[in-house]
């Protein structure tokens, strides 16, 4: 059982909860996720099974896309609605579209972001949220992230009673981006307190939300002895890499972890997928120092 389950993580569950439940459903310990999703966030959580656990880190490096909402006029210590209200400023005049779009545009491209206190980033051996729960604020170093796009997906709404305005957005971002912090930074751009009031991940690890399966659907597939219905094979998960079909001779070299010359990919792509008899057997990475491709990830079992 080797492949990736594009799990639809429901709200109220941790990523660890999903792993634990899948291990029981699939009767295997070789299960690993590709980065966590906060309990109050739903959406795509790729889960690697069997040999595919070797590509967890690769899938984690891929960009992610989220859809959500930013509410202006209120701020929370956790940067989402799970925390405590710490600031409230009435929005007396709602922002116009051009103001919203200009502020979103300023938060695109290569930017620096300071991790929030309520995060799992470690400082001096302790996670930031452990300090935050004790009321301690730690100095954090900003980190480089990349924002592909940050745009409105429908007209904003104004709540005249609460005097808040809610912006509905889609963001494409690199690994390590805190969308909660982007929401807060958006508020800073327009001079108002803000909070991420809703979030769904719609793409991660090359899988979009239309390809996901719930835990219940995975269990039903296993019960029906049809796990293939929810398991995306390695070939699909690694479809973006150039493919080289191994002959018997080169398969012999690869099966013993040997190097291959540049002829397997004259374009000298950084990583090449090696298939043998219609099965993915390895990823090989080009080594400039020796001018050859060497083992990067092996799937020989």
PDB file of C-alpha atoms in Angstrom:
ATOM      1  CA  UNK A   1       0.000   0.000   0.000  1.00  0.00           C
ATOM      2  CA  UNK A   2       2.104   2.888  -1.331  1.00  0.00           C
ATOM      3  CA  UNK A   3       0.745   6.261  -2.293  1.00  0.00           C
ATOM      4  CA  UNK A   4      -0.852   9.485  -1.082  1.00  0.00           C
ATOM      5  CA  UNK A   5      -4.292  10.007   0.391  1.00  0.00           C
ATOM      6  CA  UNK A   6      -5.439  13.565  -0.246  1.00  0.00           C
ATOM      7  CA  UNK A   7      -7.382  13.807   3.002  1.00  0.00           C
ATOM      8  CA  UNK A   8     -10.074  16.372   3.601  1.00  0.00           C
ATOM      9  CA  UNK A   9      -9.289  17.409   7.172  1.00  0.00           C
ATOM     10  CA  UNK A  10     -12.416  18.485   8.965  1.00  0.00           C
ATOM     11  CA  UNK A  11     -12.487  21.302  11.498  1.00  0.00           C
ATOM     12  CA  UNK A  12     -12.025  20.424  15.141  1.00  0.00           C
ATOM     13  CA  UNK A  13      -9.393  17.782  14.377  1.00  0.00           C
ATOM     14  CA  UNK A  14      -5.629  18.102  14.678  1.00  0.00           C
ATOM     15  CA  UNK A  15      -3.343  16.733  11.972  1.00  0.00           C
ATOM     16  CA  UNK A  16      -2.089  14.221  14.551  1.00  0.00           C
ATOM     17  CA  UNK A  17      -5.699  13.042  15.078  1.00  0.00           C
ATOM     18  CA  UNK A  18      -5.915  12.327  11.343  1.00  0.00           C
ATOM     19  CA  UNK A  19      -2.682  10.309  11.359  1.00  0.00           C
ATOM     20  CA  UNK A  20      -3.806   8.245  14.358  1.00  0.00           C
ATOM     21  CA  UNK A  21      -7.187   7.447  12.815  1.00  0.00           C
ATOM     22  CA  UNK A  22      -5.668   6.533   9.444  1.00  0.00           C
ATOM     23  CA  UNK A  23      -3.155   4.160  11.047  1.00  0.00           C
ATOM     24  CA  UNK A  24      -6.071   2.291  12.600  1.00  0.00           C
ATOM     25  CA  UNK A  25      -8.180   2.336   9.420  1.00  0.00           C
ATOM     26  CA  UNK A  26      -5.314   1.215   7.164  1.00  0.00           C
ATOM     27  CA  UNK A  27      -3.689  -1.134   9.711  1.00  0.00           C
ATOM     28  CA  UNK A  28      -0.230   0.293   9.066  1.00  0.00           C
ATOM     29  CA  UNK A  29       2.225   2.480  10.974  1.00  0.00           C
ATOM     30  CA  UNK A  30       3.841   3.826   7.797  1.00  0.00           C
ATOM     31  CA  UNK A  31       1.701   6.957   7.664  1.00  0.00           C
ATOM     32  CA  UNK A  32       3.017  10.516   7.602  1.00  0.00           C
ATOM     33  CA  UNK A  33       1.531  13.928   6.899  1.00  0.00           C
ATOM     34  CA  UNK A  34       3.000  16.722   4.802  1.00  0.00           C
ATOM     35  CA  UNK A  35       2.699  19.586   7.239  1.00  0.00           C
ATOM     36  CA  UNK A  36       0.021  20.422   9.760  1.00  0.00           C
ATOM     37  CA  UNK A  37      -3.283  22.262   9.582  1.00  0.00           C
ATOM     38  CA  UNK A  38      -4.624  24.098  12.635  1.00  0.00           C
ATOM     39  CA  UNK A  39      -7.688  22.482  14.244  1.00  0.00           C
ATOM     40  CA  UNK A  40      -9.948  25.368  13.162  1.00  0.00           C
ATOM     41  CA  UNK A  41      -8.829  25.092   9.514  1.00  0.00           C
ATOM     42  CA  UNK A  42     -10.280  22.552   7.103  1.00  0.00           C
ATOM     43  CA  UNK A  43      -9.171  21.391   3.683  1.00  0.00           C
ATOM     44  CA  UNK A  44      -6.437  19.474   1.885  1.00  0.00           C
ATOM     45  CA  UNK A  45      -4.002  17.472   4.022  1.00  0.00           C
ATOM     46  CA  UNK A  46      -1.926  15.064   1.894  1.00  0.00           C
ATOM     47  CA  UNK A  47      -1.095  11.893   3.850  1.00  0.00           C
ATOM     48  CA  UNK A  48       1.757   9.672   2.669  1.00  0.00           C
ATOM     49  CA  UNK A  49       1.361   5.904   3.005  1.00  0.00           C
ATOM     50  CA  UNK A  50       4.051   3.192   2.837  1.00  0.00           C
ATOM     51  CA  UNK A  51       6.895   3.987   0.419  1.00  0.00           C
ATOM     52  CA  UNK A  52       5.341   7.422  -0.180  1.00  0.00           C
ATOM     53  CA  UNK A  53       6.447   8.514   3.302  1.00  0.00           C
ATOM     54  CA  UNK A  54       9.831   9.037   1.620  1.00  0.00           C
ATOM     55  CA  UNK A  55       8.374  11.990  -0.325  1.00  0.00           C
ATOM     56  CA  UNK A  56       6.640  13.711   2.609  1.00  0.00           C
ATOM     57  CA  UNK A  57       9.325  16.384   2.739  1.00  0.00           C
ATOM     58  CA  UNK A  58       9.127  16.927  -1.035  1.00  0.00           C
ATOM     59  CA  UNK A  59       5.364  17.458  -0.915  1.00  0.00           C
ATOM     60  CA  UNK A  60       5.791  19.823   2.039  1.00  0.00           C
ATOM     61  CA  UNK A  61       7.985  22.073  -0.102  1.00  0.00           C
ATOM     62  CA  UNK A  62       5.225  22.633  -2.648  1.00  0.00           C
ATOM     63  CA  UNK A  63       3.163  25.804  -2.614  1.00  0.00           C
ATOM     64  CA  UNK A  64      -0.232  25.946  -0.967  1.00  0.00           C
ATOM     65  CA  UNK A  65      -3.470  27.765  -1.774  1.00  0.00           C
ATOM     66  CA  UNK A  66      -6.015  28.897   0.796  1.00  0.00           C
ATOM     67  CA  UNK A  67      -9.367  30.646   0.745  1.00  0.00           C
ATOM     68  CA  UNK A  68     -10.634  32.506   3.748  1.00  0.00           C
ATOM     69  CA  UNK A  69     -11.803  35.718   5.347  1.00  0.00           C
ATOM     70  CA  UNK A  70     -10.251  38.678   7.149  1.00  0.00           C
ATOM     71  CA  UNK A  71     -12.445  40.683   9.504  1.00  0.00           C
ATOM     72  CA  UNK A  72     -11.445  44.298  10.119  1.00  0.00           C
ATOM     73  CA  UNK A  73     -12.240  46.117  13.366  1.00  0.00           C
ATOM     74  CA  UNK A  74     -11.191  43.411  15.838  1.00  0.00           C
ATOM     75  CA  UNK A  75      -7.910  41.750  16.827  1.00  0.00           C
ATOM     76  CA  UNK A  76      -7.217  38.521  18.741  1.00  0.00           C
ATOM     77  CA  UNK A  77      -4.013  37.427  20.469  1.00  0.00           C
ATOM     78  CA  UNK A  78      -3.961  34.177  18.441  1.00  0.00           C
ATOM     79  CA  UNK A  79      -4.571  36.050  15.147  1.00  0.00           C
ATOM     80  CA  UNK A  80      -7.651  33.859  14.607  1.00  0.00           C
ATOM     81  CA  UNK A  81     -10.997  33.543  16.407  1.00  0.00           C
ATOM     82  CA  UNK A  82      -9.727  30.837  18.775  1.00  0.00           C
ATOM     83  CA  UNK A  83      -7.919  33.317  20.985  1.00  0.00           C
ATOM     84  CA  UNK A  84      -8.839  36.296  23.167  1.00  0.00           C
ATOM     85  CA  UNK A  85     -10.139  39.618  21.882  1.00  0.00           C
ATOM     86  CA  UNK A  86      -7.400  42.203  22.487  1.00  0.00           C
ATOM     87  CA  UNK A  87      -8.490  45.214  20.427  1.00  0.00           C
ATOM     88  CA  UNK A  88     -11.663  46.635  18.939  1.00  0.00           C
ATOM     89  CA  UNK A  89     -11.917  49.698  16.693  1.00  0.00           C
ATOM     90  CA  UNK A  90     -15.232  50.458  14.945  1.00  0.00           C
ATOM     91  CA  UNK A  91     -15.040  50.517  11.146  1.00  0.00           C
ATOM     92  CA  UNK A  92     -17.155  53.580  10.464  1.00  0.00           C
ATOM     93  CA  UNK A  93     -16.500  53.702   6.725  1.00  0.00           C
ATOM     94  CA  UNK A  94     -16.002  50.483   4.803  1.00  0.00           C
ATOM     95  CA  UNK A  95     -12.928  50.169   2.595  1.00  0.00           C
ATOM     96  CA  UNK A  96     -13.436  50.523  -1.147  1.00  0.00           C
ATOM     97  CA  UNK A  97     -12.311  47.790  -3.539  1.00  0.00           C
ATOM     98  CA  UNK A  98      -9.297  49.736  -4.789  1.00  0.00           C
ATOM     99  CA  UNK A  99      -8.075  50.235  -1.212  1.00  0.00           C
ATOM    100  CA  UNK A 100      -8.473  46.521  -0.475  1.00  0.00           C
ATOM    101  CA  UNK A 101      -6.743  45.443  -3.670  1.00  0.00           C
ATOM    102  CA  UNK A 102      -3.834  47.838  -3.129  1.00  0.00           C
ATOM    103  CA  UNK A 103      -3.269  46.543   0.419  1.00  0.00           C
ATOM    104  CA  UNK A 104      -3.409  42.912  -0.751  1.00  0.00           C
ATOM    105  CA  UNK A 105      -0.948  43.647  -3.567  1.00  0.00           C
ATOM    106  CA  UNK A 106       1.609  45.039  -1.089  1.00  0.00           C
ATOM    107  CA  UNK A 107       1.699  41.634   0.597  1.00  0.00           C
ATOM    108  CA  UNK A 108       2.702  39.666  -2.519  1.00  0.00           C
ATOM    109  CA  UNK A 109       6.074  38.539  -3.877  1.00  0.00           C
ATOM    110  CA  UNK A 110       9.091  37.911  -1.662  1.00  0.00           C
ATOM    111  CA  UNK A 111       8.348  39.363   1.757  1.00  0.00           C
ATOM    112  CA  UNK A 112       9.493  38.939   5.365  1.00  0.00           C
ATOM    113  CA  UNK A 113       7.072  37.589   7.966  1.00  0.00           C
ATOM    114  CA  UNK A 114       7.415  37.360  11.746  1.00  0.00           C
ATOM    115  CA  UNK A 115       6.028  34.050  13.081  1.00  0.00           C
ATOM    116  CA  UNK A 116       3.085  34.533  15.470  1.00  0.00           C
ATOM    117  CA  UNK A 117       3.441  33.787  19.172  1.00  0.00           C
ATOM    118  CA  UNK A 118       0.759  31.131  18.842  1.00  0.00           C
ATOM    119  CA  UNK A 119       2.824  28.864  16.581  1.00  0.00           C
ATOM    120  CA  UNK A 120       4.970  25.735  16.861  1.00  0.00           C
ATOM    121  CA  UNK A 121       8.215  27.560  16.011  1.00  0.00           C
ATOM    122  CA  UNK A 122      10.849  26.613  18.606  1.00  0.00           C
ATOM    123  CA  UNK A 123      12.910  29.182  20.518  1.00  0.00           C
ATOM    124  CA  UNK A 124      15.391  27.980  23.157  1.00  0.00           C
ATOM    125  CA  UNK A 125      13.941  24.478  23.005  1.00  0.00           C
ATOM    126  CA  UNK A 126      10.334  25.529  23.602  1.00  0.00           C
ATOM    127  CA  UNK A 127       7.490  26.160  21.160  1.00  0.00           C
ATOM    128  CA  UNK A 128       6.290  29.756  20.914  1.00  0.00           C
ATOM    129  CA  UNK A 129       2.737  28.843  21.889  1.00  0.00           C
ATOM    130  CA  UNK A 130       4.074  27.451  25.175  1.00  0.00           C
ATOM    131  CA  UNK A 131       5.461  30.899  25.998  1.00  0.00           C
ATOM    132  CA  UNK A 132       2.270  32.588  24.756  1.00  0.00           C
ATOM    133  CA  UNK A 133       0.081  30.515  27.071  1.00  0.00           C
ATOM    134  CA  UNK A 134       2.154  31.788  29.994  1.00  0.00           C
ATOM    135  CA  UNK A 135       1.735  35.377  28.827  1.00  0.00           C
ATOM    136  CA  UNK A 136       5.366  35.638  27.735  1.00  0.00           C
ATOM    137  CA  UNK A 137       6.239  37.389  24.472  1.00  0.00           C
ATOM    138  CA  UNK A 138       9.470  36.281  22.778  1.00  0.00           C
ATOM    139  CA  UNK A 139      11.467  38.277  20.275  1.00  0.00           C
ATOM    140  CA  UNK A 140      11.114  36.544  16.872  1.00  0.00           C
ATOM    141  CA  UNK A 141      13.250  36.871  13.776  1.00  0.00           C
ATOM    142  CA  UNK A 142      11.326  37.627  10.547  1.00  0.00           C
ATOM    143  CA  UNK A 143      11.522  34.878   7.935  1.00  0.00           C
ATOM    144  CA  UNK A 144      11.456  35.090   4.125  1.00  0.00           C
ATOM    145  CA  UNK A 145       8.273  33.784   2.469  1.00  0.00           C
ATOM    146  CA  UNK A 146       6.837  34.045  -1.016  1.00  0.00           C
ATOM    147  CA  UNK A 147       3.257  35.031  -1.839  1.00  0.00           C
ATOM    148  CA  UNK A 148       2.267  34.093  -5.401  1.00  0.00           C
ATOM    149  CA  UNK A 149      -1.077  35.867  -5.238  1.00  0.00           C
ATOM    150  CA  UNK A 150      -3.344  37.474  -2.648  1.00  0.00           C
ATOM    151  CA  UNK A 151      -6.677  38.552  -4.081  1.00  0.00           C
ATOM    152  CA  UNK A 152     -10.359  39.086  -3.356  1.00  0.00           C
ATOM    153  CA  UNK A 153     -12.703  36.287  -4.442  1.00  0.00           C
ATOM    154  CA  UNK A 154     -16.014  38.066  -3.824  1.00  0.00           C
ATOM    155  CA  UNK A 155     -17.244  41.484  -2.614  1.00  0.00           C
ATOM    156  CA  UNK A 156     -16.532  42.351   1.005  1.00  0.00           C
ATOM    157  CA  UNK A 157     -19.384  42.656   3.499  1.00  0.00           C
ATOM    158  CA  UNK A 158     -20.034  45.356   6.117  1.00  0.00           C
ATOM    159  CA  UNK A 159     -21.725  44.613   9.437  1.00  0.00           C
ATOM    160  CA  UNK A 160     -23.357  47.866  10.526  1.00  0.00           C
ATOM    161  CA  UNK A 161     -24.235  46.474  13.974  1.00  0.00           C
ATOM    162  CA  UNK A 162     -20.772  45.149  14.873  1.00  0.00           C
ATOM    163  CA  UNK A 163     -19.080  47.875  12.793  1.00  0.00           C
ATOM    164  CA  UNK A 164     -16.741  45.374  11.131  1.00  0.00           C
ATOM    165  CA  UNK A 165     -15.884  44.667   7.507  1.00  0.00           C
ATOM    166  CA  UNK A 166     -15.015  41.220   6.181  1.00  0.00           C
ATOM    167  CA  UNK A 167     -12.727  40.653   3.179  1.00  0.00           C
ATOM    168  CA  UNK A 168     -12.903  37.318   1.304  1.00  0.00           C
ATOM    169  CA  UNK A 169      -9.590  36.226  -0.165  1.00  0.00           C
ATOM    170  CA  UNK A 170      -7.532  33.583  -1.909  1.00  0.00           C
ATOM    171  CA  UNK A 171      -3.805  33.334  -1.289  1.00  0.00           C
ATOM    172  CA  UNK A 172      -1.127  31.205  -2.941  1.00  0.00           C
ATOM    173  CA  UNK A 173       1.927  30.962  -0.708  1.00  0.00           C
ATOM    174  CA  UNK A 174       5.161  29.140   0.038  1.00  0.00           C
ATOM    175  CA  UNK A 175       5.827  26.654   2.795  1.00  0.00           C
ATOM    176  CA  UNK A 176       6.184  28.341   6.186  1.00  0.00           C
ATOM    177  CA  UNK A 177       3.635  31.080   5.544  1.00  0.00           C
ATOM    178  CA  UNK A 178       1.264  31.924   8.387  1.00  0.00           C
ATOM    179  CA  UNK A 179      -1.970  33.069   6.756  1.00  0.00           C
ATOM    180  CA  UNK A 180      -3.181  34.290  10.162  1.00  0.00           C
ATOM    181  CA  UNK A 181      -0.267  36.709  10.210  1.00  0.00           C
ATOM    182  CA  UNK A 182      -0.998  37.819   6.649  1.00  0.00           C
ATOM    183  CA  UNK A 183      -4.498  38.723   7.827  1.00  0.00           C
ATOM    184  CA  UNK A 184      -3.042  40.816  10.668  1.00  0.00           C
ATOM    185  CA  UNK A 185      -0.525  42.439   8.323  1.00  0.00           C
ATOM    186  CA  UNK A 186      -3.363  43.334   5.954  1.00  0.00           C
ATOM    187  CA  UNK A 187      -5.018  45.212   8.805  1.00  0.00           C
ATOM    188  CA  UNK A 188      -1.783  47.092   9.459  1.00  0.00           C
ATOM    189  CA  UNK A 189      -1.728  48.142   5.798  1.00  0.00           C
ATOM    190  CA  UNK A 190      -5.130  49.815   6.175  1.00  0.00           C
ATOM    191  CA  UNK A 191      -4.676  51.065   9.740  1.00  0.00           C
ATOM    192  CA  UNK A 192      -7.214  48.784  11.435  1.00  0.00           C
ATOM    193  CA  UNK A 193      -7.060  45.807  13.809  1.00  0.00           C
ATOM    194  CA  UNK A 194      -7.827  42.578  11.964  1.00  0.00           C
ATOM    195  CA  UNK A 195      -8.219  38.851  12.407  1.00  0.00           C
ATOM    196  CA  UNK A 196      -8.328  35.783  10.178  1.00  0.00           C
ATOM    197  CA  UNK A 197     -11.972  34.816  10.655  1.00  0.00           C
ATOM    198  CA  UNK A 198     -12.150  31.794   8.312  1.00  0.00           C
ATOM    199  CA  UNK A 199      -9.708  29.555   6.428  1.00  0.00           C
ATOM    200  CA  UNK A 200      -9.810  26.526   4.136  1.00  0.00           C
ATOM    201  CA  UNK A 201      -6.788  25.022   2.371  1.00  0.00           C
ATOM    202  CA  UNK A 202      -7.810  24.230  -1.190  1.00  0.00           C
ATOM    203  CA  UNK A 203      -4.480  22.973  -2.564  1.00  0.00           C
ATOM    204  CA  UNK A 204      -1.362  21.344  -1.099  1.00  0.00           C
ATOM    205  CA  UNK A 205       1.288  18.891  -2.285  1.00  0.00           C
ATOM    206  CA  UNK A 206      -0.065  19.111  -5.836  1.00  0.00           C
ATOM    207  CA  UNK A 207      -3.569  17.981  -4.776  1.00  0.00           C
ATOM    208  CA  UNK A 208      -6.631  20.220  -4.795  1.00  0.00           C
ATOM    209  CA  UNK A 209      -9.771  19.983  -2.725  1.00  0.00           C
ATOM    210  CA  UNK A 210     -11.720  18.241  -5.504  1.00  0.00           C
ATOM    211  CA  UNK A 211      -9.368  15.245  -5.131  1.00  0.00           C
ATOM    212  CA  UNK A 212      -9.812  14.836  -1.381  1.00  0.00           C
ATOM    213  CA  UNK A 213     -11.466  12.049   0.591  1.00  0.00           C
ATOM    214  CA  UNK A 214     -12.861  12.246   4.124  1.00  0.00           C
ATOM    215  CA  UNK A 215     -11.869   9.814   6.858  1.00  0.00           C
ATOM    216  CA  UNK A 216     -15.289   8.197   6.491  1.00  0.00           C
ATOM    217  CA  UNK A 217     -14.736   7.722   2.749  1.00  0.00           C
ATOM    218  CA  UNK A 218     -11.289   6.188   3.371  1.00  0.00           C
ATOM    219  CA  UNK A 219     -12.788   3.761   5.898  1.00  0.00           C
ATOM    220  CA  UNK A 220     -15.576   2.810   3.480  1.00  0.00           C
ATOM    221  CA  UNK A 221     -13.017   2.158   0.718  1.00  0.00           C
ATOM    222  CA  UNK A 222     -10.954  -0.068   3.032  1.00  0.00           C
ATOM    223  CA  UNK A 223     -14.074  -1.938   4.186  1.00  0.00           C
ATOM    224  CA  UNK A 224     -14.967  -2.533   0.513  1.00  0.00           C
ATOM    225  CA  UNK A 225     -11.387  -3.691  -0.170  1.00  0.00           C
ATOM    226  CA  UNK A 226     -11.082  -0.853  -2.684  1.00  0.00           C
ATOM    227  CA  UNK A 227      -8.382   1.325  -1.122  1.00  0.00           C
ATOM    228  CA  UNK A 228      -7.197   2.284  -4.625  1.00  0.00           C
ATOM    229  CA  UNK A 229     -10.292   4.488  -4.884  1.00  0.00           C
ATOM    230  CA  UNK A 230      -8.786   6.894  -2.339  1.00  0.00           C
ATOM    231  CA  UNK A 231      -5.055   6.223  -2.747  1.00  0.00           C
ATOM    232  CA  UNK A 232      -3.181   8.336  -5.302  1.00  0.00           C
ATOM    233  CA  UNK A 233      -0.197   6.293  -6.593  1.00  0.00           C
ATOM    234  CA  UNK A 234       3.392   7.524  -6.439  1.00  0.00           C
ATOM    235  CA  UNK A 235       3.324   8.109 -10.199  1.00  0.00           C
ATOM    236  CA  UNK A 236       0.548  10.669  -9.754  1.00  0.00           C
ATOM    237  CA  UNK A 237       2.178  12.366  -6.762  1.00  0.00           C
ATOM    238  CA  UNK A 238       5.445  12.682  -8.739  1.00  0.00           C
ATOM    239  CA  UNK A 239       3.881  13.501 -12.108  1.00  0.00           C
ATOM    240  CA  UNK A 240       5.640  16.880 -12.398  1.00  0.00           C
ATOM    241  CA  UNK A 241       9.139  15.369 -12.640  1.00  0.00           C
ATOM    242  CA  UNK A 242      10.744  14.421 -15.977  1.00  0.00           C
ATOM    243  CA  UNK A 243      10.512  10.653 -16.431  1.00  0.00           C
ATOM    244  CA  UNK A 244      13.200   8.267 -17.655  1.00  0.00           C
ATOM    245  CA  UNK A 245      12.220   4.677 -18.461  1.00  0.00           C
ATOM    246  CA  UNK A 246      14.952   2.336 -17.245  1.00  0.00           C
ATOM    247  CA  UNK A 247      16.104  -0.609 -19.360  1.00  0.00           C
ATOM    248  CA  UNK A 248      17.250  -3.830 -17.679  1.00  0.00           C
ATOM    249  CA  UNK A 249      20.885  -2.712 -17.640  1.00  0.00           C
ATOM    250  CA  UNK A 250      20.265   0.624 -15.969  1.00  0.00           C
ATOM    251  CA  UNK A 251      17.718  -0.891 -13.617  1.00  0.00           C
ATOM    252  CA  UNK A 252      20.526  -3.137 -12.403  1.00  0.00           C
ATOM    253  CA  UNK A 253      22.632  -0.049 -11.662  1.00  0.00           C
ATOM    254  CA  UNK A 254      19.775   1.771  -9.901  1.00  0.00           C
ATOM    255  CA  UNK A 255      18.782  -1.256  -7.810  1.00  0.00           C
ATOM    256  CA  UNK A 256      22.274  -1.172  -6.308  1.00  0.00           C
ATOM    257  CA  UNK A 257      22.246   2.600  -5.723  1.00  0.00           C
ATOM    258  CA  UNK A 258      24.632   3.389  -8.577  1.00  0.00           C
ATOM    259  CA  UNK A 259      25.045   6.714 -10.372  1.00  0.00           C
ATOM    260  CA  UNK A 260      23.698   7.406 -13.882  1.00  0.00           C
ATOM    261  CA  UNK A 261      25.186   9.695 -16.517  1.00  0.00           C
ATOM    262  CA  UNK A 262      23.562  12.839 -17.873  1.00  0.00           C
ATOM    263  CA  UNK A 263      22.115  11.024 -20.901  1.00  0.00           C
ATOM    264  CA  UNK A 264      19.026  10.104 -18.844  1.00  0.00           C
ATOM    265  CA  UNK A 265      18.091  13.801 -19.027  1.00  0.00           C
ATOM    266  CA  UNK A 266      20.059  15.890 -21.537  1.00  0.00           C
ATOM    267  CA  UNK A 267      18.248  19.017 -20.254  1.00  0.00           C
ATOM    268  CA  UNK A 268      19.938  18.351 -16.893  1.00  0.00           C
ATOM    269  CA  UNK A 269      16.788  18.745 -14.814  1.00  0.00           C
ATOM    270  CA  UNK A 270      17.630  18.954 -11.080  1.00  0.00           C
ATOM    271  CA  UNK A 271      15.599  15.816 -10.287  1.00  0.00           C
ATOM    272  CA  UNK A 272      14.516  12.969 -12.599  1.00  0.00           C
ATOM    273  CA  UNK A 273      11.933  10.265 -11.909  1.00  0.00           C
ATOM    274  CA  UNK A 274      13.080   6.748 -12.845  1.00  0.00           C
ATOM    275  CA  UNK A 275      10.449   4.160 -13.853  1.00  0.00           C
ATOM    276  CA  UNK A 276      10.957   0.467 -14.498  1.00  0.00           C
ATOM    277  CA  UNK A 277       8.255  -1.830 -15.843  1.00  0.00           C
ATOM    278  CA  UNK A 278       5.561   0.822 -15.295  1.00  0.00           C
ATOM    279  CA  UNK A 279       6.516   1.432 -11.662  1.00  0.00           C
ATOM    280  CA  UNK A 280       8.239   4.404 -10.025  1.00  0.00           C
ATOM    281  CA  UNK A 281      11.538   3.151  -8.641  1.00  0.00           C
ATOM    282  CA  UNK A 282      13.508   6.252  -7.697  1.00  0.00           C
ATOM    283  CA  UNK A 283      14.118   9.959  -7.861  1.00  0.00           C
ATOM    284  CA  UNK A 284      17.658  10.839  -8.928  1.00  0.00           C
ATOM    285  CA  UNK A 285      19.255  14.227  -8.318  1.00  0.00           C
ATOM    286  CA  UNK A 286      21.960  15.811 -10.487  1.00  0.00           C
ATOM    287  CA  UNK A 287      25.291  16.181  -8.685  1.00  0.00           C
ATOM    288  CA  UNK A 288      27.317  19.020 -10.208  1.00  0.00           C
ATOM    289  CA  UNK A 289      30.507  17.891  -8.497  1.00  0.00           C
ATOM    290  CA  UNK A 290      30.619  14.575 -10.395  1.00  0.00           C
ATOM    291  CA  UNK A 291      28.458  15.526 -13.399  1.00  0.00           C
ATOM    292  CA  UNK A 292      26.128  12.571 -12.815  1.00  0.00           C
ATOM    293  CA  UNK A 293      22.736  11.724 -11.367  1.00  0.00           C
ATOM    294  CA  UNK A 294      22.783  10.104  -7.929  1.00  0.00           C
ATOM    295  CA  UNK A 295      20.081   8.537  -5.697  1.00  0.00           C
ATOM    296  CA  UNK A 296      17.759  11.047  -4.009  1.00  0.00           C
ATOM    297  CA  UNK A 297      14.710   8.940  -3.045  1.00  0.00           C
ATOM    298  CA  UNK A 298      14.464   5.179  -3.577  1.00  0.00           C
ATOM    299  CA  UNK A 299      11.257   3.125  -3.874  1.00  0.00           C
ATOM    300  CA  UNK A 300      12.705  -0.326  -4.512  1.00  0.00           C
ATOM    301  CA  UNK A 301      10.448  -2.452  -2.297  1.00  0.00           C
TER     302      UNK A 301
END
